[in-house]
PDB file of C-alpha atoms in Angstrom:
ATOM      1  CA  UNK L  22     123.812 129.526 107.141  1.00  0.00           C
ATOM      2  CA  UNK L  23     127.281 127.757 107.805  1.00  0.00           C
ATOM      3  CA  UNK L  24     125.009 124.892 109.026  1.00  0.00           C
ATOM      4  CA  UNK L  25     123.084 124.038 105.919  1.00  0.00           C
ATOM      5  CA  UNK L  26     126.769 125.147 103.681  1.00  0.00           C
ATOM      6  CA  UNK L  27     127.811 121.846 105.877  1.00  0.00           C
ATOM      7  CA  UNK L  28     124.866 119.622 104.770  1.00  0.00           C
ATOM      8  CA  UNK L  29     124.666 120.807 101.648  1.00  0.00           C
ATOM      9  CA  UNK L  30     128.499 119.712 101.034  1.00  0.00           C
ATOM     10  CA  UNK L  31     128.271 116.226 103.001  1.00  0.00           C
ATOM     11  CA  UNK L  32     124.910 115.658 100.972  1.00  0.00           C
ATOM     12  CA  UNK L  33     127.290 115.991  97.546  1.00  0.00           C
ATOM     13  CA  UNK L  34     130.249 114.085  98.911  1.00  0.00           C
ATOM     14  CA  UNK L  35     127.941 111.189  99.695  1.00  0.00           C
ATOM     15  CA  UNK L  36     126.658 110.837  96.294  1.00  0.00           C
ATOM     16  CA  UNK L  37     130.117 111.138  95.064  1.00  0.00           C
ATOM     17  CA  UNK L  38     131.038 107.835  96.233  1.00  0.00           C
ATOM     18  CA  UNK L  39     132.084 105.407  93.970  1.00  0.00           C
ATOM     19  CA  UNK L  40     129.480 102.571  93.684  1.00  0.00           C
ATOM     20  CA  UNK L  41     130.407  99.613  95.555  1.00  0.00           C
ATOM     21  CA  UNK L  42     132.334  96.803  93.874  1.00  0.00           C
ATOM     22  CA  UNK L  43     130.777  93.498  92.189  1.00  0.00           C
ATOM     23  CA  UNK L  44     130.443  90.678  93.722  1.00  0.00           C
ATOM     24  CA  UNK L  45     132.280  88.088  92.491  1.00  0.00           C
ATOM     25  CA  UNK L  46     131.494  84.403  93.278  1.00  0.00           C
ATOM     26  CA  UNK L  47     134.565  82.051  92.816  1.00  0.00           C
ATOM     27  CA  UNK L  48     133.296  78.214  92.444  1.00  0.00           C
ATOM     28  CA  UNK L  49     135.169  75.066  91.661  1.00  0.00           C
ATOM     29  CA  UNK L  50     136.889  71.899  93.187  1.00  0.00           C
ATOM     30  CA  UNK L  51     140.277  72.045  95.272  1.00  0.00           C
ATOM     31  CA  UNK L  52     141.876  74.706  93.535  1.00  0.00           C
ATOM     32  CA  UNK L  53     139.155  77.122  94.029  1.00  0.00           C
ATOM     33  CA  UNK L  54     138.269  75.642  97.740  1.00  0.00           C
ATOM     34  CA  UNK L  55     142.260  76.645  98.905  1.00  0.00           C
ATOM     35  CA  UNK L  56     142.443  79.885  96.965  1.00  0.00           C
ATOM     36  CA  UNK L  57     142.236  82.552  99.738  1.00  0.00           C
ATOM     37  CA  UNK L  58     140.348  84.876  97.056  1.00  0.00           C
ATOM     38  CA  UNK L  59     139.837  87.473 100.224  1.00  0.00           C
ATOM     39  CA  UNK L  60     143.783  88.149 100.006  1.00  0.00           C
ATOM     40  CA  UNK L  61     143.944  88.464  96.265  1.00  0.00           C
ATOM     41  CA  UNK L  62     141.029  90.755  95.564  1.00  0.00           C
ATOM     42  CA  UNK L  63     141.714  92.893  98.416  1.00  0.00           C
ATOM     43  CA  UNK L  64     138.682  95.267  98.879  1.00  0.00           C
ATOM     44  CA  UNK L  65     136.707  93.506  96.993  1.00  0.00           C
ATOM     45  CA  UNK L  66     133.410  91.350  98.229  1.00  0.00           C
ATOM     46  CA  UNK L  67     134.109  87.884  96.862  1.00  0.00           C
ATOM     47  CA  UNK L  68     132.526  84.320  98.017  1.00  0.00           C
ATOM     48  CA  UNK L  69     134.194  80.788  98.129  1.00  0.00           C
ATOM     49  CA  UNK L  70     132.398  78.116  96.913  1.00  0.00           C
ATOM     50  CA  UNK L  71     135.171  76.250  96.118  1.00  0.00           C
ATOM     51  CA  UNK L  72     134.395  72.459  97.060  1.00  0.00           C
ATOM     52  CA  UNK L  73     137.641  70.112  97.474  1.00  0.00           C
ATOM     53  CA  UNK L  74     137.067  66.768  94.873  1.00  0.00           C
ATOM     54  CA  UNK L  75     134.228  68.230  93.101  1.00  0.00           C
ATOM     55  CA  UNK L  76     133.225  68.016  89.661  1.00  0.00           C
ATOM     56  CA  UNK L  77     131.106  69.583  87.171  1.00  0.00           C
ATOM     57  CA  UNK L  78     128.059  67.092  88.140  1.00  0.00           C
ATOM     58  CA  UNK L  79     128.764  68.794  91.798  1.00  0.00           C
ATOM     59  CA  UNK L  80     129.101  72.236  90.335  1.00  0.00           C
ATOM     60  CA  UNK L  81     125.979  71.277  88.496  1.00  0.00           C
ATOM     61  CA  UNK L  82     123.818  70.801  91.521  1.00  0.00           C
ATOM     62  CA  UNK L  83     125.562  73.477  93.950  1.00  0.00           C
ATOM     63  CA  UNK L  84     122.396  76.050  92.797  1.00  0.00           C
ATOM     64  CA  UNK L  85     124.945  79.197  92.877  1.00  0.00           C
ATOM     65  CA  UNK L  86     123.058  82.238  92.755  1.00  0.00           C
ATOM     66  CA  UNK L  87     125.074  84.750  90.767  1.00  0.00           C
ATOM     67  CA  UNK L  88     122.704  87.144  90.320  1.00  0.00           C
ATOM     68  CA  UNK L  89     124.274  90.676  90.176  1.00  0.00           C
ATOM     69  CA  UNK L  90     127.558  88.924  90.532  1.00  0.00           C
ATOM     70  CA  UNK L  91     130.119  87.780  88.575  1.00  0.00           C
ATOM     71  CA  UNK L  92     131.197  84.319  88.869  1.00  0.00           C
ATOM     72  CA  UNK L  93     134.624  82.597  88.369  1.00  0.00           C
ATOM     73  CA  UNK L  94     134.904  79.346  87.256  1.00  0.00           C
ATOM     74  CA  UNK L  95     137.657  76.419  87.506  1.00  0.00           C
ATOM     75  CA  UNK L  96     136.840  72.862  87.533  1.00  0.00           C
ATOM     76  CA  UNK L  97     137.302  69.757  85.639  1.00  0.00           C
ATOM     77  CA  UNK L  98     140.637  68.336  86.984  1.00  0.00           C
ATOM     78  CA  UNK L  99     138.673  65.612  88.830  1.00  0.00           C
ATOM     79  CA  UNK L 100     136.730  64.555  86.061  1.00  0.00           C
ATOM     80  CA  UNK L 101     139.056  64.311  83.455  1.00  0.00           C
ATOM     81  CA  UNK L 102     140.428  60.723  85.245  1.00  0.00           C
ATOM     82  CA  UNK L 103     137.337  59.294  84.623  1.00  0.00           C
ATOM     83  CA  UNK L 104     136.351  60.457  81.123  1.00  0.00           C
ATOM     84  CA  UNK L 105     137.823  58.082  78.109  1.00  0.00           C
ATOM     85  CA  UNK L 106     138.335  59.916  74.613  1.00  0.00           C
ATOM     86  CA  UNK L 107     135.032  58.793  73.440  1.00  0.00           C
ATOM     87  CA  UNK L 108     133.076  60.974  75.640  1.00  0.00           C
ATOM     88  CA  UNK L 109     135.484  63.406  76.098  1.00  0.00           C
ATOM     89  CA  UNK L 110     132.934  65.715  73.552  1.00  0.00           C
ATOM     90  CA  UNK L 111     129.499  64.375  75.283  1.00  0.00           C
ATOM     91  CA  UNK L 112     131.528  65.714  78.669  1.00  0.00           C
ATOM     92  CA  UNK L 113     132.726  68.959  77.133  1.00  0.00           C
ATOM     93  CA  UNK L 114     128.856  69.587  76.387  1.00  0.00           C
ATOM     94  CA  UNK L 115     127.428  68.808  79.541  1.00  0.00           C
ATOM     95  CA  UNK L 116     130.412  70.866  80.811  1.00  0.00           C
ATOM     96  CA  UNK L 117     129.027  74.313  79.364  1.00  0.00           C
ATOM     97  CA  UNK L 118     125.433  73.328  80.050  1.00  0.00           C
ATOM     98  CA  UNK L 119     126.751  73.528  83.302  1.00  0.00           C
ATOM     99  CA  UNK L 120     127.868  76.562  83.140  1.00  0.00           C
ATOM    100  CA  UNK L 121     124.915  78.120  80.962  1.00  0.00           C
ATOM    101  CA  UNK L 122     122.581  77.342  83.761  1.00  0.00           C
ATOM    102  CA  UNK L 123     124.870  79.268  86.299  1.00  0.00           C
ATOM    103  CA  UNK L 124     122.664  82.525  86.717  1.00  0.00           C
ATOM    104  CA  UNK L 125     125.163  85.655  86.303  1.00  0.00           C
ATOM    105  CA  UNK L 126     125.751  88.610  85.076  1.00  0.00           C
ATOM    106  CA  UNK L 127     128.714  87.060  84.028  1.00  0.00           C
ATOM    107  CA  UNK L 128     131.076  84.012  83.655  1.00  0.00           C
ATOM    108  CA  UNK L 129     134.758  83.734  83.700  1.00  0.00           C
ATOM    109  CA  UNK L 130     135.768  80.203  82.969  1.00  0.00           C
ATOM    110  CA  UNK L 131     139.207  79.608  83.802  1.00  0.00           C
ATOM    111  CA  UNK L 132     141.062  77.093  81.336  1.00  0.00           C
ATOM    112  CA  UNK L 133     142.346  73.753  82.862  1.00  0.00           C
ATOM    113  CA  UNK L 134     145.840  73.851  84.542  1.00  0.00           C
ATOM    114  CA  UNK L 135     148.263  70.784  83.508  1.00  0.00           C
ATOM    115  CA  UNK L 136     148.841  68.503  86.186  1.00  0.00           C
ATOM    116  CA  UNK L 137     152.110  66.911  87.361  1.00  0.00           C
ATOM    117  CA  UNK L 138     150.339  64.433  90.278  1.00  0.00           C
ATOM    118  CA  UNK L 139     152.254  60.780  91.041  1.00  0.00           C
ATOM    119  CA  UNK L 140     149.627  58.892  89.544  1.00  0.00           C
ATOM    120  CA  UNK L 141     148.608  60.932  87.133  1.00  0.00           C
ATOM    121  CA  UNK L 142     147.355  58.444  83.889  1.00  0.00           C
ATOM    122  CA  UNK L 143     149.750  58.919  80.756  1.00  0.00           C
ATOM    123  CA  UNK L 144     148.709  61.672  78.492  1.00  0.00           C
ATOM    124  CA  UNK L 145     146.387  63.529  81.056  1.00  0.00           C
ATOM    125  CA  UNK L 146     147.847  66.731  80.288  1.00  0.00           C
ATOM    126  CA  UNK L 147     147.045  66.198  76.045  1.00  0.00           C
ATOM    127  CA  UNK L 148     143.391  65.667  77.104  1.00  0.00           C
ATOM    128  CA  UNK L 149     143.372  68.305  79.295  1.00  0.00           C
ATOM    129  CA  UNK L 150     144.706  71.013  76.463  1.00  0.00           C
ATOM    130  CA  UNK L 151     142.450  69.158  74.437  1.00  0.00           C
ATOM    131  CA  UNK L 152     139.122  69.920  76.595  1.00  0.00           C
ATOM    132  CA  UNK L 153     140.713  73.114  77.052  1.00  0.00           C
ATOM    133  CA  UNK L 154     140.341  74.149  73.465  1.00  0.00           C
ATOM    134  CA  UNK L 155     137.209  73.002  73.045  1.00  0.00           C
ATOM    135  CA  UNK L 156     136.348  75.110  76.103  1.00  0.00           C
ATOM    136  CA  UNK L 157     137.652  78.169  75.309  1.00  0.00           C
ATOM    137  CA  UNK L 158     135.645  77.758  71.835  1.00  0.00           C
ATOM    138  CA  UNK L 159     132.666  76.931  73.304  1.00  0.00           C
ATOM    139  CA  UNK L 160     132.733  80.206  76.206  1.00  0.00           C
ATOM    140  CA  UNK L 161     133.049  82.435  73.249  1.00  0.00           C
ATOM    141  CA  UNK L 162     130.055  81.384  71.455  1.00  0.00           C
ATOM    142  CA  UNK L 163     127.966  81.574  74.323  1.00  0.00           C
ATOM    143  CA  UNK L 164     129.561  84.779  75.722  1.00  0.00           C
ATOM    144  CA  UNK L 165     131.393  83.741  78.492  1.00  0.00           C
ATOM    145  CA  UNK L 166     135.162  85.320  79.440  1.00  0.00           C
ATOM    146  CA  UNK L 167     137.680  82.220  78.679  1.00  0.00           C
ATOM    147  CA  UNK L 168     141.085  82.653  80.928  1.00  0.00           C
ATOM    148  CA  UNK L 169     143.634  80.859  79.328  1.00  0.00           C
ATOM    149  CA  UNK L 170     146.482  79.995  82.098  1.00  0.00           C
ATOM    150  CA  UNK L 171     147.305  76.770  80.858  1.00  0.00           C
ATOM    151  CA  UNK L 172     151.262  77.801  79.893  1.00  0.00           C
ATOM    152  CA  UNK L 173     151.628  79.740  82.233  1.00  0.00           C
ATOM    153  CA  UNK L 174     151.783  76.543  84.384  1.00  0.00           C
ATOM    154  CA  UNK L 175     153.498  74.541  82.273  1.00  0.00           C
ATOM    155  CA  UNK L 176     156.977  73.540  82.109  1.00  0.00           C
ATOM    156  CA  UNK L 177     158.367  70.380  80.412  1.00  0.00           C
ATOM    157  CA  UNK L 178     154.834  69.370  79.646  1.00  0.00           C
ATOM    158  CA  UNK L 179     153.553  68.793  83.059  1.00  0.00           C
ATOM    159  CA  UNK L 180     152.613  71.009  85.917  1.00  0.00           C
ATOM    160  CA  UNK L 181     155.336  73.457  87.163  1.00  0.00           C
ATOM    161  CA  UNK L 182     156.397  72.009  90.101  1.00  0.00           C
ATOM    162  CA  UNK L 183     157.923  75.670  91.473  1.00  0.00           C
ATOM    163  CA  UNK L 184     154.059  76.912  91.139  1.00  0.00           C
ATOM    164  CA  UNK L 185     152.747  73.604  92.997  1.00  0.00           C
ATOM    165  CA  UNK L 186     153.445  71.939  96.606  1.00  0.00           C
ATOM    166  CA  UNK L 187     152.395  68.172  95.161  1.00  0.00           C
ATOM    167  CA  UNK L 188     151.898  68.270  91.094  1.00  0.00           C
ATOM    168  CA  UNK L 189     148.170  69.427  91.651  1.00  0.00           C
ATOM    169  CA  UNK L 190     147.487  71.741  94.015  1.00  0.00           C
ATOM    170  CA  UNK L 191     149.080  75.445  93.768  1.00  0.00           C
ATOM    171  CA  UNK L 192     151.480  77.026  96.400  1.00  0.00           C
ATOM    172  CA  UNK L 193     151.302  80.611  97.181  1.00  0.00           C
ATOM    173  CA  UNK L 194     153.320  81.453  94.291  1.00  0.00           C
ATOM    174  CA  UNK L 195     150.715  79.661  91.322  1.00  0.00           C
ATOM    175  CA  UNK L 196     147.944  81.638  93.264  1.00  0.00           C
ATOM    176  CA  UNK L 197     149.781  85.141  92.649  1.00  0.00           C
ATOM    177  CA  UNK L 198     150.151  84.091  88.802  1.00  0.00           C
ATOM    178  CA  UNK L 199     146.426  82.815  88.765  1.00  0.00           C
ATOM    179  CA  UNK L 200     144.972  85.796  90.625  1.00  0.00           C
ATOM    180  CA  UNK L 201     146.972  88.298  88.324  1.00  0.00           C
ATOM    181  CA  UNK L 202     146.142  86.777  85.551  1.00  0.00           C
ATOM    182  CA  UNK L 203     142.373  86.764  86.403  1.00  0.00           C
ATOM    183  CA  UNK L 204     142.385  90.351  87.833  1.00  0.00           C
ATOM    184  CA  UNK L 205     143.433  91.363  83.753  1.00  0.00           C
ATOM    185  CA  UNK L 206     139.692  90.637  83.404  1.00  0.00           C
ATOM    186  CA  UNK L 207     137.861  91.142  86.137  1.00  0.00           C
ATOM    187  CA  UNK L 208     137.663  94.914  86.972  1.00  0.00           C
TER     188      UNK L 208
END
């Protein structure tokens, strides 16, 4: 009898486990690529496809398979270099198309960060809030989760340079603000 009392209880323990965790894909350019997601979501089963340089046209043909997975997006700080303010709005567009086509269950879309690079062009950070707006707009009406961290980077209108090791790229400190600022909406 004690036997089967044993089986019986392991049985019901076993199917009192909590479900395992989400997946959660984390795709981008640099800032994704150096984010070691595997120490800020602890426990969790998360992927890196982070790709140093990239831009949407790269995210575009990267093929991520989010399927059952949520996936976390930043990218755009390459591109915006190259994009005047008369296609800012065609690149905007393609930009969610993008992001549409990204099979998920579903998509966090972090905002922009300013930069604070050496040769930065004059007035990158205005387009950059710009595109950001336009962004966050755009995720809600096609119900994607927009993460605004945009001020909490910025200080004097550029990058904070405490959060950053070269006006770009974030030092272990920016990643502890970013990945506690994302963990608000990923559960």
């Amino acid at each position: 009898m004690k036997p089967l009392l044993f089986v019986f209880s392991l049985l019901l323990l076993l199917s009192c486990e909590k479900e395992p965790d989400k997946k959660i894909i984390f795709a981008g350019d640099s800032l994704i690529a150096r984010w070691d997601v595997t120490y800020y979501f602890p426990g969790r089963q998360v992927l890196n496809y982070g790709v140093s340089g990239s831009g949407i046209d790269d995210l575009r043909h990267e093929n991520i398979n989010g399927r059952g997975a949520d996936v976390v997006i930043l990218i755009g700080t390459n591109d915006l270099g190259y994009v005047d303010e008369n296609h800012c709005e065609e690149y905007i567009d393609k930009y969610m198309e993008t992001l549409m086509s990204v099979p998920a269950d579903h998509v966090y879309l972090i905002s922009l960060l300013p930069r604070g690079f050496k040769g930065d062009l004059p007035g990158i950070n205005d387009k950059i809030k710009h595109v950001n707006a336009r962004l966050a707009n755009k995720a809600d009406q096609n119900g994607m989760t927009y993460i605004d961290v945009y001020n909490l980077f910025v200080k004097g209108g550029t990058l904070n340079q405490d959060l950053s090791y070269d006006g770009l790229h974030l030092n272990d400190h920016g990643y502890q603000i970013l990945a506690g600022e994302v963990k608000k909406y990923i559960k």
